[in-house]
PDB file of C-alpha atoms in Angstrom:
ATOM      1  CA  UNK A   1      -4.592  20.213  17.802  1.00 56.00           C
ATOM      2  CA  UNK A   2      -7.235  19.485  15.187  1.00 73.00           C
ATOM      3  CA  UNK A   3      -5.820  17.781  12.117  1.00 91.00           C
ATOM      4  CA  UNK A   4      -7.435  16.346   9.028  1.00 95.00           C
ATOM      5  CA  UNK A   5      -5.887  12.963   9.767  1.00 96.00           C
ATOM      6  CA  UNK A   6      -6.548  12.718  13.509  1.00 96.00           C
ATOM      7  CA  UNK A   7      -6.778   9.125  14.644  1.00 94.00           C
ATOM      8  CA  UNK A   8      -5.330   7.672  11.442  1.00 97.00           C
ATOM      9  CA  UNK A   9      -2.344   5.374  11.318  1.00 98.00           C
ATOM     10  CA  UNK A  10      -0.003   6.089   8.411  1.00 98.00           C
ATOM     11  CA  UNK A  11       2.918   3.996   7.243  1.00 98.00           C
ATOM     12  CA  UNK A  12       5.642   5.713   5.200  1.00 98.00           C
ATOM     13  CA  UNK A  13       8.479   3.640   3.759  1.00 98.00           C
ATOM     14  CA  UNK A  14      11.923   5.168   3.309  1.00 97.00           C
ATOM     15  CA  UNK A  15      11.212   7.955   5.773  1.00 97.00           C
ATOM     16  CA  UNK A  16      14.684   8.766   7.093  1.00 96.00           C
ATOM     17  CA  UNK A  17      15.611  11.293   4.428  1.00 94.00           C
ATOM     18  CA  UNK A  18      14.413  13.439   1.570  1.00 95.00           C
ATOM     19  CA  UNK A  19      10.854  13.117   0.321  1.00 97.00           C
ATOM     20  CA  UNK A  20       9.912  10.296   2.692  1.00 97.00           C
ATOM     21  CA  UNK A  21      10.937  12.291   5.713  1.00 97.00           C
ATOM     22  CA  UNK A  22       8.976  15.326   4.576  1.00 98.00           C
ATOM     23  CA  UNK A  23       5.919  13.139   3.889  1.00 98.00           C
ATOM     24  CA  UNK A  24       6.123  11.556   7.329  1.00 98.00           C
ATOM     25  CA  UNK A  25       6.295  14.982   8.954  1.00 98.00           C
ATOM     26  CA  UNK A  26       3.439  16.383   6.883  1.00 98.00           C
ATOM     27  CA  UNK A  27       1.100  13.493   7.712  1.00 98.00           C
ATOM     28  CA  UNK A  28       2.017  13.670  11.390  1.00 98.00           C
ATOM     29  CA  UNK A  29       1.444  17.414  11.211  1.00 97.00           C
ATOM     30  CA  UNK A  30      -2.131  16.677  10.133  1.00 97.00           C
ATOM     31  CA  UNK A  31      -2.626  14.522  13.199  1.00 97.00           C
ATOM     32  CA  UNK A  32      -1.872  11.036  11.894  1.00 97.00           C
ATOM     33  CA  UNK A  33       0.176   8.626  13.948  1.00 97.00           C
ATOM     34  CA  UNK A  34       3.007   7.913  11.546  1.00 98.00           C
ATOM     35  CA  UNK A  35       5.265   4.902  11.381  1.00 98.00           C
ATOM     36  CA  UNK A  36       8.290   5.650   9.221  1.00 98.00           C
ATOM     37  CA  UNK A  37      10.660   2.965   8.011  1.00 98.00           C
ATOM     38  CA  UNK A  38      14.400   3.051   7.408  1.00 98.00           C
ATOM     39  CA  UNK A  39      16.791   0.300   6.419  1.00 97.00           C
ATOM     40  CA  UNK A  40      19.190   0.981   9.305  1.00 97.00           C
ATOM     41  CA  UNK A  41      18.807   1.241  13.051  1.00 97.00           C
ATOM     42  CA  UNK A  42      20.364   4.718  13.043  1.00 97.00           C
ATOM     43  CA  UNK A  43      17.916   5.802  10.333  1.00 97.00           C
ATOM     44  CA  UNK A  44      14.986   4.550  12.393  1.00 98.00           C
ATOM     45  CA  UNK A  45      16.260   6.411  15.458  1.00 97.00           C
ATOM     46  CA  UNK A  46      16.624   9.552  13.351  1.00 97.00           C
ATOM     47  CA  UNK A  47      12.983   9.291  12.339  1.00 97.00           C
ATOM     48  CA  UNK A  48      11.829   8.824  15.928  1.00 97.00           C
ATOM     49  CA  UNK A  49      13.925  11.782  17.039  1.00 97.00           C
ATOM     50  CA  UNK A  50      12.515  13.926  14.245  1.00 97.00           C
ATOM     51  CA  UNK A  51       8.966  13.311  15.429  1.00 97.00           C
ATOM     52  CA  UNK A  52       9.922  13.899  19.018  1.00 97.00           C
ATOM     53  CA  UNK A  53      11.652  17.206  18.299  1.00 97.00           C
ATOM     54  CA  UNK A  54       8.675  18.402  16.290  1.00 96.00           C
ATOM     55  CA  UNK A  55       6.293  17.321  19.059  1.00 96.00           C
ATOM     56  CA  UNK A  56       4.495  14.975  16.669  1.00 96.00           C
ATOM     57  CA  UNK A  57       3.053  11.503  17.071  1.00 94.00           C
ATOM     58  CA  UNK A  58       5.189   8.933  15.296  1.00 97.00           C
ATOM     59  CA  UNK A  59       8.065   6.529  15.410  1.00 97.00           C
ATOM     60  CA  UNK A  60      10.763   5.053  13.218  1.00 98.00           C
ATOM     61  CA  UNK A  61      11.270   1.342  12.670  1.00 98.00           C
ATOM     62  CA  UNK A  62      13.778  -0.745  10.742  1.00 98.00           C
ATOM     63  CA  UNK A  63      12.484  -2.371   7.571  1.00 98.00           C
ATOM     64  CA  UNK A  64      14.038  -3.473   4.320  1.00 97.00           C
ATOM     65  CA  UNK A  65      11.015  -3.542   2.011  1.00 97.00           C
ATOM     66  CA  UNK A  66      12.582  -6.217  -0.184  1.00 97.00           C
ATOM     67  CA  UNK A  67      12.537  -8.646   2.768  1.00 97.00           C
ATOM     68  CA  UNK A  68       9.087 -10.214   2.522  1.00 97.00           C
ATOM     69  CA  UNK A  69       9.212 -11.931   5.898  1.00 97.00           C
ATOM     70  CA  UNK A  70      10.252  -8.700   7.594  1.00 97.00           C
ATOM     71  CA  UNK A  71       7.376  -6.848   5.917  1.00 97.00           C
ATOM     72  CA  UNK A  72       4.903  -9.435   7.261  1.00 97.00           C
ATOM     73  CA  UNK A  73       6.356  -9.140  10.740  1.00 97.00           C
ATOM     74  CA  UNK A  74       6.423  -5.359  10.796  1.00 97.00           C
ATOM     75  CA  UNK A  75       2.857  -5.045   9.527  1.00 97.00           C
ATOM     76  CA  UNK A  76       1.636  -7.447  12.166  1.00 96.00           C
ATOM     77  CA  UNK A  77       3.479  -5.495  14.840  1.00 97.00           C
ATOM     78  CA  UNK A  78       2.077  -2.157  13.672  1.00 97.00           C
ATOM     79  CA  UNK A  79      -1.484  -3.492  13.587  1.00 96.00           C
ATOM     80  CA  UNK A  80      -1.031  -4.798  17.104  1.00 96.00           C
ATOM     81  CA  UNK A  81       0.645  -1.716  18.594  1.00 96.00           C
ATOM     82  CA  UNK A  82      -0.823   1.200  16.629  1.00 96.00           C
ATOM     83  CA  UNK A  83      -3.899  -0.174  14.885  1.00 96.00           C
ATOM     84  CA  UNK A  84      -4.991  -0.717  11.313  1.00 97.00           C
ATOM     85  CA  UNK A  85      -2.936   1.170   8.751  1.00 98.00           C
ATOM     86  CA  UNK A  86      -5.302   3.476   6.905  1.00 98.00           C
ATOM     87  CA  UNK A  87      -2.697   5.406   4.901  1.00 98.00           C
ATOM     88  CA  UNK A  88       0.225   3.727   3.162  1.00 98.00           C
ATOM     89  CA  UNK A  89       2.850   5.809   1.391  1.00 98.00           C
ATOM     90  CA  UNK A  90       5.182   3.674  -0.713  1.00 98.00           C
ATOM     91  CA  UNK A  91       8.158   5.953  -0.941  1.00 98.00           C
ATOM     92  CA  UNK A  92      11.236   3.755  -0.463  1.00 97.00           C
ATOM     93  CA  UNK A  93      13.243   3.573  -3.642  1.00 96.00           C
ATOM     94  CA  UNK A  94      16.725   3.218  -5.025  1.00 95.00           C
ATOM     95  CA  UNK A  95      18.581   4.074  -8.224  1.00 94.00           C
ATOM     96  CA  UNK A  96      21.215   2.053 -10.081  1.00 95.00           C
ATOM     97  CA  UNK A  97      21.722   4.304 -13.084  1.00 94.00           C
ATOM     98  CA  UNK A  98      23.642   3.268 -16.128  1.00 95.00           C
ATOM     99  CA  UNK A  99      23.263   3.378 -19.881  1.00 96.00           C
ATOM    100  CA  UNK A 100      21.271   0.351 -20.988  1.00 96.00           C
ATOM    101  CA  UNK A 101      24.240  -0.966 -22.942  1.00 96.00           C
ATOM    102  CA  UNK A 102      26.178  -1.132 -19.701  1.00 96.00           C
ATOM    103  CA  UNK A 103      23.378  -1.956 -17.280  1.00 97.00           C
ATOM    104  CA  UNK A 104      23.856  -5.261 -15.503  1.00 97.00           C
ATOM    105  CA  UNK A 105      21.026  -7.659 -14.744  1.00 98.00           C
ATOM    106  CA  UNK A 106      21.719  -7.102 -11.046  1.00 98.00           C
ATOM    107  CA  UNK A 107      21.105  -3.366 -11.447  1.00 97.00           C
ATOM    108  CA  UNK A 108      17.874  -4.005 -13.276  1.00 98.00           C
ATOM    109  CA  UNK A 109      16.668  -6.575 -10.743  1.00 98.00           C
ATOM    110  CA  UNK A 110      17.595  -4.519  -7.684  1.00 98.00           C
ATOM    111  CA  UNK A 111      15.612  -1.504  -8.876  1.00 98.00           C
ATOM    112  CA  UNK A 112      12.586  -3.538  -9.990  1.00 98.00           C
ATOM    113  CA  UNK A 113      12.606  -5.451  -6.731  1.00 98.00           C
ATOM    114  CA  UNK A 114      12.765  -2.415  -4.457  1.00 97.00           C
ATOM    115  CA  UNK A 115      10.804   0.107  -6.495  1.00 98.00           C
ATOM    116  CA  UNK A 116       8.078  -2.106  -8.004  1.00 98.00           C
ATOM    117  CA  UNK A 117       7.713  -5.505  -6.384  1.00 98.00           C
ATOM    118  CA  UNK A 118       7.988  -4.151  -2.848  1.00 98.00           C
ATOM    119  CA  UNK A 119       5.308  -1.575  -3.572  1.00 98.00           C
ATOM    120  CA  UNK A 120       2.968  -4.372  -4.583  1.00 98.00           C
ATOM    121  CA  UNK A 121       3.873  -6.417  -1.538  1.00 97.00           C
ATOM    122  CA  UNK A 122       3.371  -3.592   0.946  1.00 98.00           C
ATOM    123  CA  UNK A 123       0.087  -2.653  -0.704  1.00 98.00           C
ATOM    124  CA  UNK A 124      -1.145  -6.241  -0.497  1.00 97.00           C
ATOM    125  CA  UNK A 125      -0.269  -6.343   3.182  1.00 97.00           C
ATOM    126  CA  UNK A 126      -2.354  -3.301   4.115  1.00 97.00           C
ATOM    127  CA  UNK A 127      -5.344  -4.210   1.918  1.00 95.00           C
ATOM    128  CA  UNK A 128      -6.879  -6.640   4.350  1.00 91.00           C
ATOM    129  CA  UNK A 129      -7.168  -4.090   7.124  1.00 94.00           C
ATOM    130  CA  UNK A 130      -8.354  -1.380   4.749  1.00 96.00           C
ATOM    131  CA  UNK A 131     -11.011  -3.664   3.250  1.00 94.00           C
ATOM    132  CA  UNK A 132     -12.339  -4.498   6.691  1.00 90.00           C
ATOM    133  CA  UNK A 133     -12.297  -0.848   7.653  1.00 93.00           C
ATOM    134  CA  UNK A 134     -14.088  -0.018   4.390  1.00 93.00           C
ATOM    135  CA  UNK A 135     -11.610   2.667   3.505  1.00 97.00           C
ATOM    136  CA  UNK A 136      -7.974   3.537   3.064  1.00 98.00           C
ATOM    137  CA  UNK A 137      -5.444   5.478   1.035  1.00 98.00           C
ATOM    138  CA  UNK A 138      -2.493   4.031  -0.807  1.00 98.00           C
ATOM    139  CA  UNK A 139      -0.157   6.665  -2.224  1.00 98.00           C
ATOM    140  CA  UNK A 140       2.801   5.628  -4.336  1.00 98.00           C
ATOM    141  CA  UNK A 141       5.715   7.937  -4.961  1.00 98.00           C
ATOM    142  CA  UNK A 142       6.678   7.483  -8.598  1.00 98.00           C
ATOM    143  CA  UNK A 143       8.702   9.875 -10.739  1.00 97.00           C
ATOM    144  CA  UNK A 144       8.441  12.160 -13.710  1.00 96.00           C
ATOM    145  CA  UNK A 145      10.947   9.780 -15.292  1.00 96.00           C
ATOM    146  CA  UNK A 146       8.263   7.075 -15.454  1.00 97.00           C
ATOM    147  CA  UNK A 147       6.385   9.324 -17.904  1.00 96.00           C
ATOM    148  CA  UNK A 148       9.113  11.312 -19.632  1.00 95.00           C
ATOM    149  CA  UNK A 149      11.907   8.745 -19.696  1.00 95.00           C
ATOM    150  CA  UNK A 150      15.522   9.553 -18.936  1.00 92.00           C
ATOM    151  CA  UNK A 151      18.732   8.191 -20.416  1.00 92.00           C
ATOM    152  CA  UNK A 152      20.578   5.996 -17.947  1.00 94.00           C
ATOM    153  CA  UNK A 153      17.443   5.101 -16.040  1.00 95.00           C
ATOM    154  CA  UNK A 154      15.800   2.292 -18.018  1.00 97.00           C
ATOM    155  CA  UNK A 155      15.377   0.267 -14.826  1.00 97.00           C
ATOM    156  CA  UNK A 156      14.105   3.172 -12.729  1.00 97.00           C
ATOM    157  CA  UNK A 157      11.715   4.424 -15.423  1.00 98.00           C
ATOM    158  CA  UNK A 158      10.365   0.904 -15.964  1.00 98.00           C
ATOM    159  CA  UNK A 159       9.747   0.423 -12.257  1.00 98.00           C
ATOM    160  CA  UNK A 160       8.043   3.802 -11.836  1.00 98.00           C
ATOM    161  CA  UNK A 161       5.841   3.360 -14.918  1.00 98.00           C
ATOM    162  CA  UNK A 162       5.056  -0.119 -13.614  1.00 98.00           C
ATOM    163  CA  UNK A 163       3.883   1.309 -10.322  1.00 98.00           C
ATOM    164  CA  UNK A 164       1.618   3.741 -12.171  1.00 98.00           C
ATOM    165  CA  UNK A 165      -0.019   0.866 -14.077  1.00 98.00           C
ATOM    166  CA  UNK A 166      -0.377  -1.176 -10.918  1.00 98.00           C
ATOM    167  CA  UNK A 167      -1.914   1.843  -9.213  1.00 98.00           C
ATOM    168  CA  UNK A 168      -4.672   2.015 -11.821  1.00 98.00           C
ATOM    169  CA  UNK A 169      -5.357  -1.733 -11.526  1.00 98.00           C
ATOM    170  CA  UNK A 170      -5.551  -1.564  -7.740  1.00 98.00           C
ATOM    171  CA  UNK A 171      -7.735   1.526  -7.908  1.00 98.00           C
ATOM    172  CA  UNK A 172     -10.280  -0.495  -9.884  1.00 97.00           C
ATOM    173  CA  UNK A 173      -9.917  -3.543  -7.684  1.00 96.00           C
ATOM    174  CA  UNK A 174     -10.352  -1.735  -4.384  1.00 97.00           C
ATOM    175  CA  UNK A 175     -12.651   1.109  -5.344  1.00 97.00           C
ATOM    176  CA  UNK A 176     -15.769  -0.658  -4.150  1.00 94.00           C
ATOM    177  CA  UNK A 177     -14.263  -0.745  -0.670  1.00 95.00           C
ATOM    178  CA  UNK A 178     -13.622   2.976  -0.598  1.00 97.00           C
ATOM    179  CA  UNK A 179      -9.869   2.514  -0.874  1.00 98.00           C
ATOM    180  CA  UNK A 180      -8.173   4.993  -3.176  1.00 98.00           C
ATOM    181  CA  UNK A 181      -4.843   4.319  -4.852  1.00 98.00           C
ATOM    182  CA  UNK A 182      -2.875   7.155  -6.414  1.00 98.00           C
ATOM    183  CA  UNK A 183       0.622   8.226  -7.404  1.00 98.00           C
ATOM    184  CA  UNK A 184       2.530  11.391  -6.769  1.00 98.00           C
ATOM    185  CA  UNK A 185       5.196  11.834  -9.436  1.00 98.00           C
ATOM    186  CA  UNK A 186       7.932  14.222  -8.293  1.00 97.00           C
ATOM    187  CA  UNK A 187      10.077  16.019 -10.804  1.00 95.00           C
ATOM    188  CA  UNK A 188      13.563  17.188  -9.932  1.00 93.00           C
ATOM    189  CA  UNK A 189      13.597  17.551  -6.152  1.00 94.00           C
ATOM    190  CA  UNK A 190      16.510  18.718  -4.033  1.00 91.00           C
ATOM    191  CA  UNK A 191      17.424  15.517  -2.145  1.00 87.00           C
ATOM    192  CA  UNK A 192      20.446  13.291  -1.594  1.00 83.00           C
ATOM    193  CA  UNK A 193      19.333  11.285  -4.645  1.00 77.00           C
ATOM    194  CA  UNK A 194      19.591  14.284  -6.976  1.00 81.00           C
ATOM    195  CA  UNK A 195      22.628  15.804  -5.209  1.00 83.00           C
ATOM    196  CA  UNK A 196      24.542  12.841  -6.619  1.00 79.00           C
ATOM    197  CA  UNK A 197      24.172  14.311 -10.122  1.00 78.00           C
ATOM    198  CA  UNK A 198      27.073  16.288 -11.665  1.00 82.00           C
ATOM    199  CA  UNK A 199      26.611  20.094 -11.730  1.00 84.00           C
ATOM    200  CA  UNK A 200      26.416  20.273 -15.519  1.00 83.00           C
ATOM    201  CA  UNK A 201      23.476  17.885 -15.723  1.00 79.00           C
ATOM    202  CA  UNK A 202      21.759  19.670 -12.836  1.00 83.00           C
ATOM    203  CA  UNK A 203      21.957  22.958 -14.704  1.00 86.00           C
ATOM    204  CA  UNK A 204      20.710  21.394 -17.913  1.00 85.00           C
ATOM    205  CA  UNK A 205      17.778  19.889 -16.042  1.00 83.00           C
ATOM    206  CA  UNK A 206      16.836  23.131 -14.297  1.00 91.00           C
ATOM    207  CA  UNK A 207      16.749  24.774 -17.728  1.00 92.00           C
ATOM    208  CA  UNK A 208      13.823  22.509 -18.603  1.00 92.00           C
ATOM    209  CA  UNK A 209      11.747  23.386 -15.544  1.00 96.00           C
ATOM    210  CA  UNK A 210       9.110  26.039 -16.190  1.00 96.00           C
ATOM    211  CA  UNK A 211       9.413  27.362 -12.637  1.00 97.00           C
ATOM    212  CA  UNK A 212      13.189  27.542 -13.033  1.00 94.00           C
ATOM    213  CA  UNK A 213      14.168  25.816  -9.810  1.00 94.00           C
ATOM    214  CA  UNK A 214      14.334  22.450  -8.108  1.00 94.00           C
ATOM    215  CA  UNK A 215      11.412  21.339  -5.996  1.00 96.00           C
ATOM    216  CA  UNK A 216      11.560  20.955  -2.226  1.00 97.00           C
ATOM    217  CA  UNK A 217      10.643  17.713  -0.454  1.00 97.00           C
ATOM    218  CA  UNK A 218       7.913  19.629   1.429  1.00 97.00           C
ATOM    219  CA  UNK A 219       6.259  20.434  -1.899  1.00 98.00           C
ATOM    220  CA  UNK A 220       5.910  16.715  -2.618  1.00 98.00           C
ATOM    221  CA  UNK A 221       4.759  16.066   0.927  1.00 98.00           C
ATOM    222  CA  UNK A 222       1.974  18.625   0.530  1.00 98.00           C
ATOM    223  CA  UNK A 223       0.617  16.722  -2.483  1.00 98.00           C
ATOM    224  CA  UNK A 224       0.751  13.446  -0.556  1.00 98.00           C
ATOM    225  CA  UNK A 225      -0.994  15.015   2.434  1.00 98.00           C
ATOM    226  CA  UNK A 226      -3.715  16.247   0.095  1.00 98.00           C
ATOM    227  CA  UNK A 227      -4.270  12.783  -1.403  1.00 98.00           C
ATOM    228  CA  UNK A 228      -4.491  11.401   2.147  1.00 98.00           C
ATOM    229  CA  UNK A 229      -6.988  14.056   3.232  1.00 98.00           C
ATOM    230  CA  UNK A 230     -10.806  13.863   3.211  1.00 97.00           C
ATOM    231  CA  UNK A 231     -10.826  16.398   0.363  1.00 97.00           C
ATOM    232  CA  UNK A 232      -9.285  13.860  -2.015  1.00 98.00           C
ATOM    233  CA  UNK A 233     -11.928  11.185  -1.389  1.00 98.00           C
ATOM    234  CA  UNK A 234     -13.047  11.107  -5.036  1.00 98.00           C
ATOM    235  CA  UNK A 235      -9.575  10.900  -6.572  1.00 98.00           C
ATOM    236  CA  UNK A 236      -8.326   7.429  -7.441  1.00 98.00           C
ATOM    237  CA  UNK A 237      -6.099   5.817 -10.047  1.00 98.00           C
ATOM    238  CA  UNK A 238      -4.481   9.118 -10.845  1.00 97.00           C
ATOM    239  CA  UNK A 239      -0.915  10.369 -11.019  1.00 98.00           C
ATOM    240  CA  UNK A 240      -0.429  13.812  -9.566  1.00 98.00           C
ATOM    241  CA  UNK A 241       2.614  15.380 -11.229  1.00 98.00           C
ATOM    242  CA  UNK A 242       4.547  17.758  -8.988  1.00 98.00           C
ATOM    243  CA  UNK A 243       7.436  18.907 -11.124  1.00 97.00           C
ATOM    244  CA  UNK A 244       7.404  22.676 -11.578  1.00 97.00           C
ATOM    245  CA  UNK A 245       6.327  22.282 -15.178  1.00 97.00           C
ATOM    246  CA  UNK A 246       9.264  20.094 -16.131  1.00 95.00           C
ATOM    247  CA  UNK A 247       6.885  17.690 -17.789  1.00 96.00           C
ATOM    248  CA  UNK A 248       3.244  18.360 -18.638  1.00 94.00           C
ATOM    249  CA  UNK A 249       0.964  15.435 -19.329  1.00 77.00           C
TER     250      UNK A 249
ATOM    251  CA  UNK B   1     -23.547 -22.476  21.059  1.00 56.00           C
ATOM    252  CA  UNK B   2     -24.737 -22.139  17.486  1.00 74.00           C
ATOM    253  CA  UNK B   3     -23.818 -24.896  15.101  1.00 90.00           C
ATOM    254  CA  UNK B   4     -21.470 -24.458  12.184  1.00 92.00           C
ATOM    255  CA  UNK B   5     -24.251 -24.052   9.654  1.00 93.00           C
ATOM    256  CA  UNK B   6     -25.798 -21.169  11.572  1.00 93.00           C
ATOM    257  CA  UNK B   7     -22.468 -19.461  12.110  1.00 94.00           C
ATOM    258  CA  UNK B   8     -21.554 -19.743   8.439  1.00 95.00           C
ATOM    259  CA  UNK B   9     -24.901 -18.344   7.352  1.00 95.00           C
ATOM    260  CA  UNK B  10     -24.612 -15.481   9.780  1.00 94.00           C
ATOM    261  CA  UNK B  11     -21.217 -14.522   8.350  1.00 95.00           C
ATOM    262  CA  UNK B  12     -22.469 -14.821   4.785  1.00 95.00           C
ATOM    263  CA  UNK B  13     -25.390 -12.556   5.668  1.00 95.00           C
ATOM    264  CA  UNK B  14     -23.111  -9.968   7.267  1.00 92.00           C
ATOM    265  CA  UNK B  15     -20.495  -9.988   4.528  1.00 91.00           C
ATOM    266  CA  UNK B  16     -22.826  -9.956   1.558  1.00 93.00           C
ATOM    267  CA  UNK B  17     -25.501  -7.778   3.109  1.00 91.00           C
ATOM    268  CA  UNK B  18     -28.340 -10.239   2.530  1.00 93.00           C
ATOM    269  CA  UNK B  19     -31.064 -11.509   4.816  1.00 93.00           C
ATOM    270  CA  UNK B  20     -30.313 -14.768   6.569  1.00 91.00           C
ATOM    271  CA  UNK B  21     -33.712 -16.018   5.420  1.00 91.00           C
ATOM    272  CA  UNK B  22     -32.593 -15.724   1.784  1.00 92.00           C
ATOM    273  CA  UNK B  23     -29.575 -17.918   2.358  1.00 94.00           C
ATOM    274  CA  UNK B  24     -30.030 -21.562   1.490  1.00 94.00           C
ATOM    275  CA  UNK B  25     -27.422 -24.261   1.777  1.00 94.00           C
ATOM    276  CA  UNK B  26     -27.240 -24.613  -1.978  1.00 95.00           C
ATOM    277  CA  UNK B  27     -26.958 -20.850  -2.549  1.00 94.00           C
ATOM    278  CA  UNK B  28     -24.004 -19.856  -4.694  1.00 95.00           C
ATOM    279  CA  UNK B  29     -22.291 -16.700  -3.426  1.00 95.00           C
ATOM    280  CA  UNK B  30     -21.902 -15.203  -6.860  1.00 94.00           C
ATOM    281  CA  UNK B  31     -24.949 -16.493  -8.756  1.00 94.00           C
ATOM    282  CA  UNK B  32     -27.583 -16.407  -6.002  1.00 94.00           C
ATOM    283  CA  UNK B  33     -26.341 -13.927  -3.427  1.00 94.00           C
ATOM    284  CA  UNK B  34     -24.858 -11.286  -5.720  1.00 92.00           C
ATOM    285  CA  UNK B  35     -21.267 -11.483  -4.516  1.00 94.00           C
ATOM    286  CA  UNK B  36     -18.426 -10.204  -6.667  1.00 92.00           C
ATOM    287  CA  UNK B  37     -14.948 -11.714  -6.663  1.00 89.00           C
ATOM    288  CA  UNK B  38     -13.706  -9.349  -3.973  1.00 92.00           C
ATOM    289  CA  UNK B  39     -16.691 -10.254  -1.784  1.00 93.00           C
ATOM    290  CA  UNK B  40     -15.760 -13.919  -1.948  1.00 93.00           C
ATOM    291  CA  UNK B  41     -12.199 -13.124  -0.882  1.00 92.00           C
ATOM    292  CA  UNK B  42     -13.529 -11.116   2.054  1.00 92.00           C
ATOM    293  CA  UNK B  43     -15.949 -13.867   2.928  1.00 94.00           C
ATOM    294  CA  UNK B  44     -13.126 -16.374   3.202  1.00 94.00           C
ATOM    295  CA  UNK B  45     -11.221 -13.900   5.388  1.00 92.00           C
ATOM    296  CA  UNK B  46     -14.242 -13.611   7.650  1.00 93.00           C
ATOM    297  CA  UNK B  47     -14.624 -17.391   7.853  1.00 94.00           C
ATOM    298  CA  UNK B  48     -10.954 -17.686   8.766  1.00 93.00           C
ATOM    299  CA  UNK B  49     -11.452 -15.273  11.616  1.00 91.00           C
ATOM    300  CA  UNK B  50     -14.697 -16.744  12.895  1.00 92.00           C
ATOM    301  CA  UNK B  51     -13.368 -20.290  12.927  1.00 92.00           C
ATOM    302  CA  UNK B  52      -9.754 -19.407  13.732  1.00 91.00           C
ATOM    303  CA  UNK B  53      -8.305 -21.345  10.871  1.00 90.00           C
ATOM    304  CA  UNK B  54      -6.296 -20.583   7.771  1.00 90.00           C
ATOM    305  CA  UNK B  55      -7.862 -21.515   4.449  1.00 92.00           C
ATOM    306  CA  UNK B  56      -5.214 -21.976   1.734  1.00 93.00           C
ATOM    307  CA  UNK B  57      -5.846 -20.097  -1.518  1.00 90.00           C
ATOM    308  CA  UNK B  58      -6.387 -23.202  -3.635  1.00 93.00           C
ATOM    309  CA  UNK B  59      -8.989 -24.447  -1.141  1.00 92.00           C
ATOM    310  CA  UNK B  60     -10.581 -21.023  -0.851  1.00 93.00           C
ATOM    311  CA  UNK B  61     -11.177 -20.906  -4.595  1.00 92.00           C
ATOM    312  CA  UNK B  62     -13.303 -24.034  -4.360  1.00 93.00           C
ATOM    313  CA  UNK B  63     -15.638 -22.552  -1.755  1.00 94.00           C
ATOM    314  CA  UNK B  64     -18.317 -21.031  -3.936  1.00 94.00           C
ATOM    315  CA  UNK B  65     -21.510 -21.953  -2.116  1.00 95.00           C
ATOM    316  CA  UNK B  66     -22.850 -21.942   1.423  1.00 95.00           C
ATOM    317  CA  UNK B  67     -22.769 -25.725   1.609  1.00 95.00           C
ATOM    318  CA  UNK B  68     -19.148 -25.833   0.458  1.00 95.00           C
ATOM    319  CA  UNK B  69     -18.227 -23.373   3.194  1.00 95.00           C
ATOM    320  CA  UNK B  70     -20.041 -25.449   5.807  1.00 95.00           C
ATOM    321  CA  UNK B  71     -18.355 -28.617   4.555  1.00 94.00           C
ATOM    322  CA  UNK B  72     -14.915 -27.059   4.583  1.00 94.00           C
ATOM    323  CA  UNK B  73     -15.278 -25.677   8.082  1.00 93.00           C
ATOM    324  CA  UNK B  74     -16.767 -28.928   9.411  1.00 92.00           C
ATOM    325  CA  UNK B  75     -13.888 -30.926   7.997  1.00 91.00           C
ATOM    326  CA  UNK B  76     -11.144 -28.596   9.234  1.00 88.00           C
ATOM    327  CA  UNK B  77     -12.409 -27.077  12.462  1.00 81.00           C
ATOM    328  CA  UNK B  78     -10.200 -27.728  15.436  1.00 66.00           C
ATOM    329  CA  UNK B  79     -12.169 -30.005  17.713  1.00 55.00           C
TER     330      UNK B  79
END
């Protein structure tokens, strides 16, 4: 099979479900060897099984991205076993929604730590290999909420907007080494994360989407696969909004 | 076996894309050899690999010329 990403090693965090899983499958479908991470052993096995059933090249591993030592270890292991990571997709993320008045410091810190600091840390870890290879793609999954805002998500919106700013800084820093850094900002996508919302707020949200429906994880994955492909070589520092017209920048 | 000075100069030439003949001991990476800040980070990474050592960040920042690199490696190389 001839794929656009043949011979590449891709690392996708938070790949056991939802958008991350679809991204992992899409990149593997283009020929990349994909390492997908999950926080649990059963999640990692799920990922491996998914690749196997689809006849694709990839495996699942256990990683909590907030554990710096574990990130170091896992990166070292991947470089040794699979080779230099040339595509990193920072997808792992959590929510701890609450109105700001009621939001606890712990909820703020947990979201910033997982959704912002870990993205920086993972990116820093892959830079060395990418710089030596004189090329690489870092793709961060942000959110429409980082641009539009959303009540109850001050922590999440701050983290996602933070990633977008960091993306632009890294794009400038690494551009001379042919490393591109971009964001894909999903809108309202049908995943476990959004299934947690009450029906009334789902309906209200759908009413604001020009295309009149939720997005599918595969529709985010397609945008990520594009940014990883040779065709996107001249795109860096940008946020690609994939939201059905829910928000237009 | 080449000596440390030759090995350092070879790495500097490779990393910065300059001719070895242009590299003098007193050459500054940034001012004389046209390196940018990212180049100097990469250069330190390359030195670490060549000499199998780890150069701490605060030491790495002080290595701004060929001679300083030679001195650092000479002082820290595992005998």
